[in-house]
CSV table of C-alpha atoms in Angstrom, one decimal:
chain,number,residue,atom,x,y,z
A,1,MET,CA,4.1,36.0,59.8
A,2,LYS,CA,0.6,34.8,60.6
A,3,ILE,CA,-1.4,35.0,57.4
A,4,ALA,CA,-5.1,34.3,56.7
A,5,VAL,CA,-6.0,33.4,53.1
A,6,LEU,CA,-9.7,33.9,52.5
A,7,GLY,CA,-11.0,31.6,49.8
A,8,THR,CA,-10.6,27.9,49.1
A,9,GLY,CA,-10.5,28.0,45.3
A,10,MET,CA,-7.5,27.7,43.0
A,11,VAL,CA,-6.1,31.1,44.0
A,12,GLY,CA,-6.6,30.5,47.7
A,13,GLN,CA,-5.0,27.0,47.5
A,14,ALA,CA,-2.0,28.3,45.4
A,15,VAL,CA,-1.3,31.2,47.7
A,16,ALA,CA,-1.9,29.4,51.0
A,17,GLY,CA,0.4,26.6,49.9
A,18,ARG,CA,3.2,28.8,48.8
A,19,LEU,CA,3.0,31.0,51.9
A,20,ALA,CA,3.3,27.9,54.0
A,21,GLU,CA,6.2,26.7,51.9
A,22,VAL,CA,8.1,30.0,52.4
A,23,GLY,CA,7.7,29.7,56.1
A,24,HIS,CA,4.6,31.5,57.2
A,25,ASP,CA,1.9,30.3,59.6
A,26,VAL,CA,-1.1,30.0,57.3
A,27,LEU,CA,-4.8,29.8,58.0
A,28,VAL,CA,-7.4,29.4,55.3
A,29,GLY,CA,-10.7,31.1,55.9
A,30,THR,CA,-14.0,29.8,54.5
A,31,ARG,CA,-17.6,30.5,55.3
A,32,ASP,CA,-18.3,27.1,56.7
A,33,PRO,CA,-15.3,24.9,57.2
A,34,GLU,CA,-17.3,21.7,57.7
A,35,ALA,CA,-19.2,22.2,54.5
A,36,THR,CA,-15.9,23.0,52.7
A,37,LEU,CA,-14.3,19.8,53.9
A,38,ALA,CA,-17.5,17.7,53.2
A,39,ARG,CA,-17.4,18.6,49.5
A,40,ASP,CA,-16.1,15.6,47.6
A,41,GLU,CA,-16.8,16.7,44.0
A,42,PRO,CA,-14.4,18.6,41.8
A,43,ASP,CA,-15.4,22.2,41.3
A,44,ALA,CA,-16.9,23.7,38.1
A,45,MET,CA,-13.4,24.0,36.6
A,46,GLY,CA,-12.6,20.4,37.3
A,47,ASN,CA,-10.3,21.1,40.3
A,48,PRO,CA,-10.1,18.6,43.1
A,49,PRO,CA,-12.2,19.3,46.2
A,50,PHE,CA,-10.5,21.4,48.9
A,51,GLY,CA,-10.3,18.4,51.3
A,52,ALA,CA,-7.9,16.6,48.9
A,53,TRP,CA,-5.7,19.8,48.8
A,54,ARG,CA,-5.7,20.1,52.5
A,55,GLU,CA,-4.6,16.5,53.0
A,56,ALA,CA,-1.5,17.4,51.1
A,57,HIS,CA,-1.0,20.6,53.2
A,58,PRO,CA,-1.5,19.4,56.8
A,59,ALA,CA,0.3,22.5,58.2
A,60,VAL,CA,-2.4,24.8,56.9
A,61,ALA,CA,-5.3,25.3,59.3
A,62,LEU,CA,-8.9,25.8,58.2
A,63,ALA,CA,-11.1,28.3,60.0
A,64,THR,CA,-14.2,30.5,59.5
A,65,LEU,CA,-13.6,33.7,57.7
A,66,ALA,CA,-13.8,35.6,61.0
A,67,ASP,CA,-11.6,33.3,63.0
A,68,ALA,CA,-8.9,33.3,60.3
A,69,ALA,CA,-9.0,37.1,59.9
A,70,ALA,CA,-9.0,37.7,63.7
A,71,GLN,CA,-5.8,35.7,64.2
A,72,ALA,CA,-3.8,37.0,61.2
A,73,GLU,CA,-1.4,40.0,60.8
A,74,LEU,CA,-1.8,39.9,57.0
A,75,ILE,CA,-5.0,38.9,55.2
A,76,VAL,CA,-5.3,37.7,51.6
A,77,ASN,CA,-8.5,38.2,49.7
A,78,ALA,CA,-8.6,35.2,47.4
A,79,THR,CA,-12.4,35.0,47.2
A,80,ASN,CA,-14.5,35.3,44.1
A,81,GLY,CA,-14.5,39.0,43.1
A,82,ALA,CA,-18.3,39.1,42.8
A,83,GLY,CA,-18.6,38.1,46.5
A,84,SER,CA,-15.5,39.7,48.0
A,85,VAL,CA,-17.1,42.5,49.8
A,86,ALA,CA,-19.6,40.2,51.4
A,87,ALA,CA,-16.9,37.7,52.3
A,88,LEU,CA,-14.9,40.4,53.9
A,89,GLU,CA,-17.9,41.6,55.8
A,90,ALA,CA,-18.3,38.1,57.1
A,91,ALA,CA,-14.6,38.2,58.1
A,92,GLY,CA,-15.5,41.2,60.2
A,93,GLU,CA,-14.5,44.8,59.8
A,94,ASP,CA,-12.8,44.8,63.2
A,95,ASN,CA,-10.7,41.8,62.2
A,96,LEU,CA,-9.4,43.7,59.2
A,97,ALA,CA,-8.7,47.0,61.0
A,98,GLY,CA,-5.1,48.1,60.8
A,99,LYS,CA,-4.0,45.0,58.9
A,100,VAL,CA,-2.5,44.6,55.5
A,101,LEU,CA,-5.2,43.3,53.1
A,102,LEU,CA,-3.7,41.8,49.9
A,103,ASP,CA,-6.5,41.9,47.4
A,104,ILE,CA,-6.0,39.4,44.5
A,105,ALA,CA,-9.7,39.2,43.4
A,106,ASN,CA,-11.0,40.4,40.0
A,107,PRO,CA,-14.6,41.6,39.7
A,108,LEU,CA,-15.4,39.1,36.9
A,109,ASP,CA,-18.9,39.0,35.4
A,110,PHE,CA,-19.5,35.6,33.7
A,111,SER,CA,-23.3,36.3,33.3
A,112,GLN,CA,-22.8,36.9,29.6
A,113,GLY,CA,-20.6,33.9,29.0
A,114,MET,CA,-16.9,33.9,28.0
A,115,PRO,CA,-14.8,35.9,28.1
A,116,PRO,CA,-16.0,37.5,31.2
A,117,SER,CA,-16.5,41.3,31.5
A,118,LEU,CA,-16.0,43.3,34.7
A,119,LEU,CA,-18.6,44.1,37.3
A,120,VAL,CA,-16.9,47.4,38.1
A,121,CYS,CA,-14.3,49.3,36.1
A,122,ASN,CA,-13.1,52.5,34.4
A,123,THR,CA,-14.2,55.0,37.1
A,124,ASP,CA,-14.0,52.6,40.1
A,125,SER,CA,-12.4,49.2,40.9
A,126,LEU,CA,-12.9,46.4,43.3
A,127,GLY,CA,-9.7,47.4,45.1
A,128,GLU,CA,-11.2,50.8,45.8
A,129,GLN,CA,-14.6,49.4,46.8
A,130,ILE,CA,-12.9,47.2,49.4
A,131,GLN,CA,-10.8,50.1,50.7
A,132,HIS,CA,-13.8,52.4,50.9
A,133,ARG,CA,-15.9,49.7,52.7
A,134,PHE,CA,-13.1,48.9,55.1
A,135,PRO,CA,-11.3,52.2,55.6
A,136,GLN,CA,-9.2,50.9,58.5
A,137,ALA,CA,-7.8,48.0,56.4
A,138,ARG,CA,-4.5,48.7,54.5
A,139,VAL,CA,-5.5,47.4,51.1
A,140,VAL,CA,-2.9,46.5,48.5
A,141,LYS,CA,-4.0,45.2,45.1
A,142,ALA,CA,-1.5,42.8,43.6
A,143,LEU,CA,-1.2,39.4,41.7
A,144,ASN,CA,-4.6,39.8,39.9
A,145,THR,CA,-2.9,40.0,36.5
A,146,LEU,CA,-1.8,36.3,36.5
A,147,ASN,CA,-3.1,32.8,36.7
A,148,ALA,CA,-2.7,31.2,40.2
A,149,SER,CA,0.3,29.0,39.3
A,150,LEU,CA,2.3,32.0,38.1
A,151,MET,CA,1.3,34.2,40.9
A,152,VAL,CA,3.2,32.1,43.4
A,153,ASP,CA,6.0,30.8,41.2
A,154,PRO,CA,6.9,33.4,38.5
A,155,ALA,CA,10.2,31.6,37.8
A,156,GLN,CA,8.2,29.1,35.7
A,157,LEU,CA,8.4,31.6,32.9
A,158,ALA,CA,11.5,33.3,31.5
A,159,GLY,CA,13.4,33.1,34.8
A,160,ALA,CA,10.8,35.3,36.4
A,161,GLY,CA,11.6,38.0,33.9
A,162,HIS,CA,8.1,39.5,33.9
A,163,THR,CA,6.3,42.1,35.9
A,164,VAL,CA,3.8,42.3,38.8
A,165,PHE,CA,2.0,45.4,40.0
A,166,VAL,CA,1.1,46.8,43.5
A,167,SER,CA,-1.5,49.5,44.1
A,168,GLY,CA,-2.4,50.9,47.5
A,169,ASP,CA,-2.7,54.0,49.7
A,170,ASP,CA,-0.4,52.8,52.5
A,171,ALA,CA,3.3,52.7,51.6
A,172,ASP,CA,4.3,50.4,54.5
A,173,ALA,CA,1.6,47.9,53.4
A,174,LYS,CA,2.9,47.9,49.9
A,175,THR,CA,6.4,47.3,51.3
A,176,THR,CA,5.1,44.3,53.2
A,177,VAL,CA,3.3,42.9,50.2
A,178,THR,CA,6.4,43.5,48.0
A,179,GLY,CA,8.4,41.4,50.5
A,180,VAL,CA,5.9,38.6,50.1
A,181,LEU,CA,6.1,38.8,46.3
A,182,GLU,CA,9.9,38.7,46.4
A,183,SER,CA,9.7,35.6,48.6
A,184,PHE,CA,7.6,34.0,45.8
A,185,GLY,CA,10.4,34.8,43.3
A,186,TRP,CA,9.2,38.2,41.9
A,187,SER,CA,11.9,40.7,41.1
A,188,ASP,CA,10.1,43.2,38.9
A,189,VAL,CA,7.4,44.8,41.1
A,190,ILE,CA,6.0,48.1,39.8
A,191,ASP,CA,4.3,50.4,42.3
A,192,LEU,CA,1.5,51.9,40.3
A,193,GLY,CA,0.4,54.4,43.0
A,194,ASP,CA,-2.6,54.7,45.2
A,195,ILE,CA,-5.5,52.2,45.4
A,196,ALA,CA,-7.3,54.0,42.5
A,197,THR,CA,-4.5,52.6,40.2
A,198,ALA,CA,-6.1,49.2,40.8
A,199,ARG,CA,-8.3,50.3,37.9
A,200,GLY,CA,-5.3,49.7,35.7
A,201,SER,CA,-4.4,46.2,36.8
A,202,GLU,CA,-8.1,45.1,37.0
A,203,MET,CA,-8.9,46.5,33.5
A,204,TYR,CA,-5.8,44.7,32.1
A,205,VAL,CA,-7.7,41.5,32.8
A,206,ALA,CA,-9.9,42.3,29.8
A,207,LEU,CA,-6.7,41.9,27.7
A,208,TRP,CA,-5.6,38.9,29.8
A,209,VAL,CA,-8.7,36.8,29.1
A,210,ARG,CA,-8.3,37.5,25.3
A,211,LEU,CA,-4.7,36.6,25.4
A,212,TRP,CA,-5.7,33.4,27.1
A,213,GLY,CA,-8.0,32.7,24.2
A,214,ALA,CA,-5.5,33.6,21.6
A,215,LEU,CA,-2.5,31.7,23.1
A,216,GLY,CA,-4.5,28.7,24.3
A,217,THR,CA,-2.9,28.7,27.7
A,218,PRO,CA,-3.1,30.8,30.9
A,219,MET,CA,0.7,30.3,31.4
A,220,PHE,CA,1.8,33.7,30.2
A,221,SER,CA,2.6,37.0,31.7
A,222,ILE,CA,3.6,40.5,30.7
A,223,LYS,CA,7.0,42.1,31.1
A,224,VAL,CA,7.0,45.9,31.1
A,225,VAL,CA,9.9,46.7,28.8
A,226,ARG,CA,11.5,50.1,29.5
B,1,MET,CA,0.3,51.3,-1.3
B,2,LYS,CA,-1.8,54.5,-1.3
B,3,ILE,CA,-2.6,55.1,2.3
B,4,ALA,CA,-4.7,57.9,4.0
B,5,VAL,CA,-3.9,58.8,7.5
B,6,LEU,CA,-6.8,60.6,9.1
B,7,GLY,CA,-5.7,63.0,11.9
B,8,THR,CA,-2.9,65.5,12.1
B,9,GLY,CA,-1.9,65.1,15.8
B,10,MET,CA,1.2,63.3,17.1
B,11,VAL,CA,-0.1,59.8,16.1
B,12,GLY,CA,-1.1,60.9,12.6
B,13,GLN,CA,2.3,62.6,12.1
B,14,ALA,CA,4.3,59.7,13.4
B,15,VAL,CA,2.4,57.1,11.3
B,16,ALA,CA,2.2,59.2,8.1
B,17,GLY,CA,5.9,60.0,8.3
B,18,ARG,CA,6.9,56.4,8.9
B,19,LEU,CA,4.6,55.0,6.2
B,20,ALA,CA,6.2,57.5,3.7
B,21,GLU,CA,9.6,56.4,4.9
B,22,VAL,CA,9.0,52.8,4.2
B,23,GLY,CA,7.8,53.6,0.7
B,24,HIS,CA,4.1,54.2,0.7
B,25,ASP,CA,2.2,57.0,-1.1
B,26,VAL,CA,0.7,58.8,1.9
B,27,LEU,CA,-2.0,61.4,2.2
B,28,VAL,CA,-3.0,63.0,5.5
B,29,GLY,CA,-6.7,63.8,5.9
B,30,THR,CA,-8.0,66.6,8.0
B,31,ARG,CA,-11.4,68.4,8.2
B,32,ASP,CA,-10.1,71.7,6.8
B,33,PRO,CA,-6.6,71.6,5.2
B,34,GLU,CA,-6.3,75.4,5.0
B,35,ALA,CA,-7.1,75.8,8.7
B,36,THR,CA,-4.7,73.0,9.6
B,37,LEU,CA,-1.9,74.7,7.7
B,38,ALA,CA,-2.8,78.2,9.0
B,39,ARG,CA,-2.3,77.1,12.7
B,40,ASP,CA,1.0,78.4,13.9
B,41,GLU,CA,0.8,77.7,17.6
B,42,PRO,CA,1.9,74.5,19.3
B,43,ASP,CA,-1.0,72.2,20.4
B,44,ALA,CA,-2.1,71.7,24.0
B,45,MET,CA,0.6,69.1,24.5
B,46,GLY,CA,3.3,71.6,23.3
B,47,ASN,CA,3.8,69.8,19.9
B,48,PRO,CA,4.8,72.0,17.0
B,49,PRO,CA,2.0,72.9,14.5
B,50,PHE,CA,1.3,70.6,11.6
B,51,GLY,CA,2.7,73.0,9.1
B,52,ALA,CA,6.1,72.7,10.6
B,53,TRP,CA,5.9,68.9,10.4
B,54,ARG,CA,4.7,69.1,6.8
B,55,GLU,CA,7.6,71.2,5.7
B,56,ALA,CA,9.9,68.4,6.9
B,57,HIS,CA,7.7,65.8,5.0
B,58,PRO,CA,7.1,67.4,1.6
B,59,ALA,CA,6.2,64.0,0.0
B,60,VAL,CA,3.1,63.7,2.2
B,61,ALA,CA,0.0,65.3,0.7
B,62,LEU,CA,-2.7,67.0,2.7
B,63,ALA,CA,-6.3,66.6,1.8
B,64,THR,CA,-9.8,66.7,3.3
B,65,LEU,CA,-10.9,63.6,5.1
B,66,ALA,CA,-13.1,62.6,2.2
B,67,ASP,CA,-10.5,63.3,-0.5
B,68,ALA,CA,-7.9,61.4,1.4
B,69,ALA,CA,-10.1,58.4,2.1
B,70,ALA,CA,-11.5,58.3,-1.5
B,71,GLN,CA,-8.0,58.0,-3.0
B,72,ALA,CA,-6.6,55.4,-0.5
B,73,GLU,CA,-6.5,51.6,-0.4
B,74,LEU,CA,-5.8,51.6,3.3
B,75,ILE,CA,-7.1,54.1,5.8
B,76,VAL,CA,-5.6,54.8,9.2
B,77,ASN,CA,-7.8,56.3,11.9
B,78,ALA,CA,-5.4,58.5,13.9
B,79,THR,CA,-8.1,60.9,15.0
B,80,ASN,CA,-9.0,61.7,18.6
B,81,GLY,CA,-11.0,58.7,19.9
B,82,ALA,CA,-13.8,60.9,21.2
B,83,GLY,CA,-14.4,62.2,17.6
B,84,SER,CA,-13.4,59.2,15.5
B,85,VAL,CA,-16.9,58.1,14.4
B,86,ALA,CA,-17.7,61.7,13.4
B,87,ALA,CA,-14.4,62.1,11.6
B,88,LEU,CA,-15.0,58.8,9.7
B,89,GLU,CA,-18.5,60.0,8.8
B,90,ALA,CA,-16.9,63.1,7.3
B,91,ALA,CA,-14.5,60.8,5.4
B,92,GLY,CA,-17.6,59.2,3.9
B,93,GLU,CA,-19.0,55.7,4.4
B,94,ASP,CA,-18.6,55.0,0.6
B,95,ASN,CA,-15.0,56.0,0.8
B,96,LEU,CA,-14.3,53.4,3.5
B,97,ALA,CA,-16.3,50.6,1.9
B,98,GLY,CA,-14.2,47.5,1.2
B,99,LYS,CA,-11.1,49.1,2.5
B,100,VAL,CA,-8.8,48.1,5.4
B,101,LEU,CA,-9.3,50.6,8.2
B,102,LEU,CA,-6.5,50.5,10.7
B,103,ASP,CA,-8.0,52.0,13.9
B,104,ILE,CA,-5.4,53.3,16.3
B,105,ALA,CA,-7.6,55.6,18.4
B,106,ASN,CA,-8.5,55.1,22.0
B,107,PRO,CA,-11.8,56.5,23.4
B,108,LEU,CA,-10.2,58.6,26.1
B,109,ASP,CA,-12.3,60.7,28.4
B,110,PHE,CA,-10.3,63.6,29.9
B,111,SER,CA,-13.3,65.3,31.3
B,112,GLN,CA,-12.4,64.2,34.9
B,113,GLY,CA,-8.8,65.1,34.5
B,114,MET,CA,-5.7,62.8,34.5
B,115,PRO,CA,-5.4,60.0,34.1
B,116,PRO,CA,-8.2,59.7,31.5
B,117,SER,CA,-10.9,57.1,31.8
B,118,LEU,CA,-12.6,55.5,28.7
B,119,LEU,CA,-15.7,56.7,27.0
B,120,VAL,CA,-16.6,53.1,26.1
B,121,CYS,CA,-15.3,49.9,27.5
B,122,ASN,CA,-16.1,46.5,29.1
B,123,THR,CA,-19.1,45.4,27.0
B,124,ASP,CA,-18.2,47.4,23.9
B,125,SER,CA,-15.2,49.2,22.4
B,126,LEU,CA,-14.4,52.0,19.9
B,127,GLY,CA,-13.2,49.4,17.5
B,128,GLU,CA,-16.5,47.7,17.5
B,129,GLN,CA,-18.5,50.9,17.3
B,130,ILE,CA,-16.5,51.9,14.2
B,131,GLN,CA,-17.1,48.4,12.7
B,132,HIS,CA,-20.8,48.6,13.4
B,133,ARG,CA,-21.2,52.1,12.0
B,134,PHE,CA,-19.2,51.2,8.9
B,135,PRO,CA,-20.1,47.6,8.2
B,136,GLN,CA,-18.4,47.6,4.8
B,137,ALA,CA,-15.0,48.7,6.2
B,138,ARG,CA,-12.6,46.0,7.2
B,139,VAL,CA,-11.6,47.4,10.6
B,140,VAL,CA,-8.4,46.2,12.4
B,141,LYS,CA,-7.5,47.6,15.8
B,142,ALA,CA,-3.8,47.9,16.4
B,143,LEU,CA,-1.0,50.1,17.8
B,144,ASN,CA,-3.4,51.7,20.4
B,145,THR,CA,-1.3,50.2,23.3
B,146,LEU,CA,1.8,52.4,22.7
B,147,ASN,CA,3.0,56.0,22.4
B,148,ALA,CA,3.3,57.3,18.9
B,149,SER,CA,7.1,57.1,18.7
B,150,LEU,CA,7.2,53.4,19.7
B,151,MET,CA,4.2,52.5,17.4
B,152,VAL,CA,6.3,53.2,14.3
B,153,ASP,CA,9.8,52.4,15.6
B,154,PRO,CA,9.6,49.5,18.2
B,155,ALA,CA,13.3,48.8,17.9
B,156,GLN,CA,13.9,51.9,20.1
B,157,LEU,CA,13.2,49.5,23.0
B,158,ALA,CA,14.8,46.1,23.7
B,159,GLY,CA,15.5,45.4,20.0
B,160,ALA,CA,11.8,45.4,19.3
B,161,GLY,CA,11.4,42.6,21.8
B,162,HIS,CA,7.9,43.6,22.8
B,163,THR,CA,4.4,42.9,21.7
B,164,VAL,CA,1.7,44.5,19.6
B,165,PHE,CA,-1.9,43.2,19.1
B,166,VAL,CA,-4.3,43.1,16.2
B,167,SER,CA,-8.1,42.6,16.4
B,168,GLY,CA,-10.5,42.4,13.6
B,169,ASP,CA,-13.2,40.3,11.8
B,170,ASP,CA,-11.4,40.1,8.4
B,171,ALA,CA,-8.4,37.8,8.3
B,172,ASP,CA,-7.0,39.3,5.1
B,173,ALA,CA,-7.2,42.8,6.6
B,174,LYS,CA,-5.3,41.6,9.6
B,175,THR,CA,-2.7,40.1,7.3
B,176,THR,CA,-2.3,43.5,5.5
B,177,VAL,CA,-2.0,45.4,8.8
B,178,THR,CA,0.5,42.8,10.1
B,179,GLY,CA,2.6,43.4,7.0
B,180,VAL,CA,2.6,47.2,7.7
B,181,LEU,CA,3.5,46.5,11.4
B,182,GLU,CA,6.4,44.3,10.3
B,183,SER,CA,7.6,47.0,8.0
B,184,PHE,CA,7.8,49.3,11.0
B,185,GLY,CA,10.0,46.7,12.8
B,186,TRP,CA,7.5,44.7,14.8
B,187,SER,CA,8.1,41.0,15.0
B,188,ASP,CA,5.8,39.9,17.9
B,189,VAL,CA,2.3,40.5,16.6
B,190,ILE,CA,-0.5,38.7,18.5
B,191,ASP,CA,-3.8,38.2,16.7
B,192,LEU,CA,-6.4,38.5,19.6
B,193,GLY,CA,-9.3,37.5,17.5
B,194,ASP,CA,-12.4,39.3,16.2
B,195,ILE,CA,-13.0,43.0,16.5
B,196,ALA,CA,-14.7,42.5,20.0
B,197,THR,CA,-11.2,41.7,21.3
B,198,ALA,CA,-10.4,45.4,20.8
B,199,ARG,CA,-12.0,45.6,24.3
B,200,GLY,CA,-8.9,44.0,25.6
B,201,SER,CA,-6.3,46.3,24.0
B,202,GLU,CA,-8.4,49.4,24.7
B,203,MET,CA,-8.9,48.5,28.3
B,204,TYR,CA,-5.2,47.9,28.7
B,205,VAL,CA,-4.8,51.6,28.2
B,206,ALA,CA,-6.1,52.0,31.8
B,207,LEU,CA,-3.0,50.2,32.9
B,208,TRP,CA,-0.8,52.1,30.3
B,209,VAL,CA,-1.7,55.5,31.6
B,210,ARG,CA,-0.9,54.5,35.2
B,211,LEU,CA,2.4,52.9,34.1
B,212,TRP,CA,3.2,56.2,32.4
B,213,GLY,CA,2.6,58.0,35.7
B,214,ALA,CA,4.6,55.4,37.7
B,215,LEU,CA,7.6,55.2,35.3
B,216,GLY,CA,7.6,58.9,34.4
B,217,THR,CA,8.0,58.3,30.7
B,218,PRO,CA,5.7,57.0,27.9
B,219,MET,CA,8.7,55.1,26.3
B,220,PHE,CA,7.7,51.7,27.6
B,221,SER,CA,5.9,48.7,26.2
B,222,ILE,CA,4.8,45.2,27.2
B,223,LYS,CA,6.2,41.9,26.1
B,224,VAL,CA,3.9,39.0,26.4
B,225,VAL,CA,6.1,36.3,27.9
B,226,ARG,CA,5.0,32.8,27.2
């Protein structure tokens, strides 16, 4: 499948690399490819610049947000949650129409320091805001409950014996995303329901950030025991 | 230990019954004991009236909120989250001072139908509001991430192989509550940190209510896999 991953940070790199590894034709989309490649400093979290990652992943193409989205059948939103709607607008509403849009972003607000709060929650969610802004896209919220490394390789913990969630209005789109998740190694995928159920997985992030603090590592996940 | 359980609903009944079972001297506190006992209709959820429960638990005393709190060393807030601060005011600030206050309530807002949203979240929590209103109480948030039956008998699922959380500013109070949890059968108790971390366990409830819908049963829990 031809897949565009929008975003060049840790999540974008992890997802793009893994999608290529499992056999997809992957493009990474960024606002300004030249500027992205010209960056030679680690980011604020100390991660190596995108150019270094790309040298290790020569099969992954780099394009503008709009070029990447236009060519893809499935689009992954791996941009910063605070800027996701603007990034998707730059990708172009027409380029999203009819396509599965896997939304991984969390609307994190770091303005008051750590741990972050959410820019939207409780009676709305980023997943819903994206679906409302791009009504022709088939938005599926998933993978936003984990750190980037576990998203794409759940078998690192407990033989993948933990749980991931999907939310979305389009059943076929959720089936497509579930197939991608299974190709990453996920076996316990719970369909929470329509896109409004993204409020649940996004608000869980408030517990996730505190577990990160309490456990001292982001390498954890939750298993829904039933 | 002499323990007051404030609230006569499902959570109050489950916790009071279990505390008596494991050997504590338990009082249930309610605004008007006579009115509570006079009720002979099931509640809105179809649960039997409190009088029927009490007949099966003759060792558990019933008292006003203030009388129950005054006599107890440990106080459990099992009241409706929307009315918890008012109920604790009726219990009396002096009767809470210096005591461990195990807060199980979630600030659920059913005004927009199901699933409920939260009356407070993201930059505040009910646990914090209670601690701020009653600064001499030693508030510990716990057990608010489960249904009443699992709170007090976690071994019903996966041999108790799932997780419960504590949040609070007072380390000794968290130790006391953890001991109570262990007496219920809990073995995986994660200390999230200070009372502000109650935002995490309370916001998780947004995921919990949607899992309840998706799974069709409230008899589930989460295990933190690490």
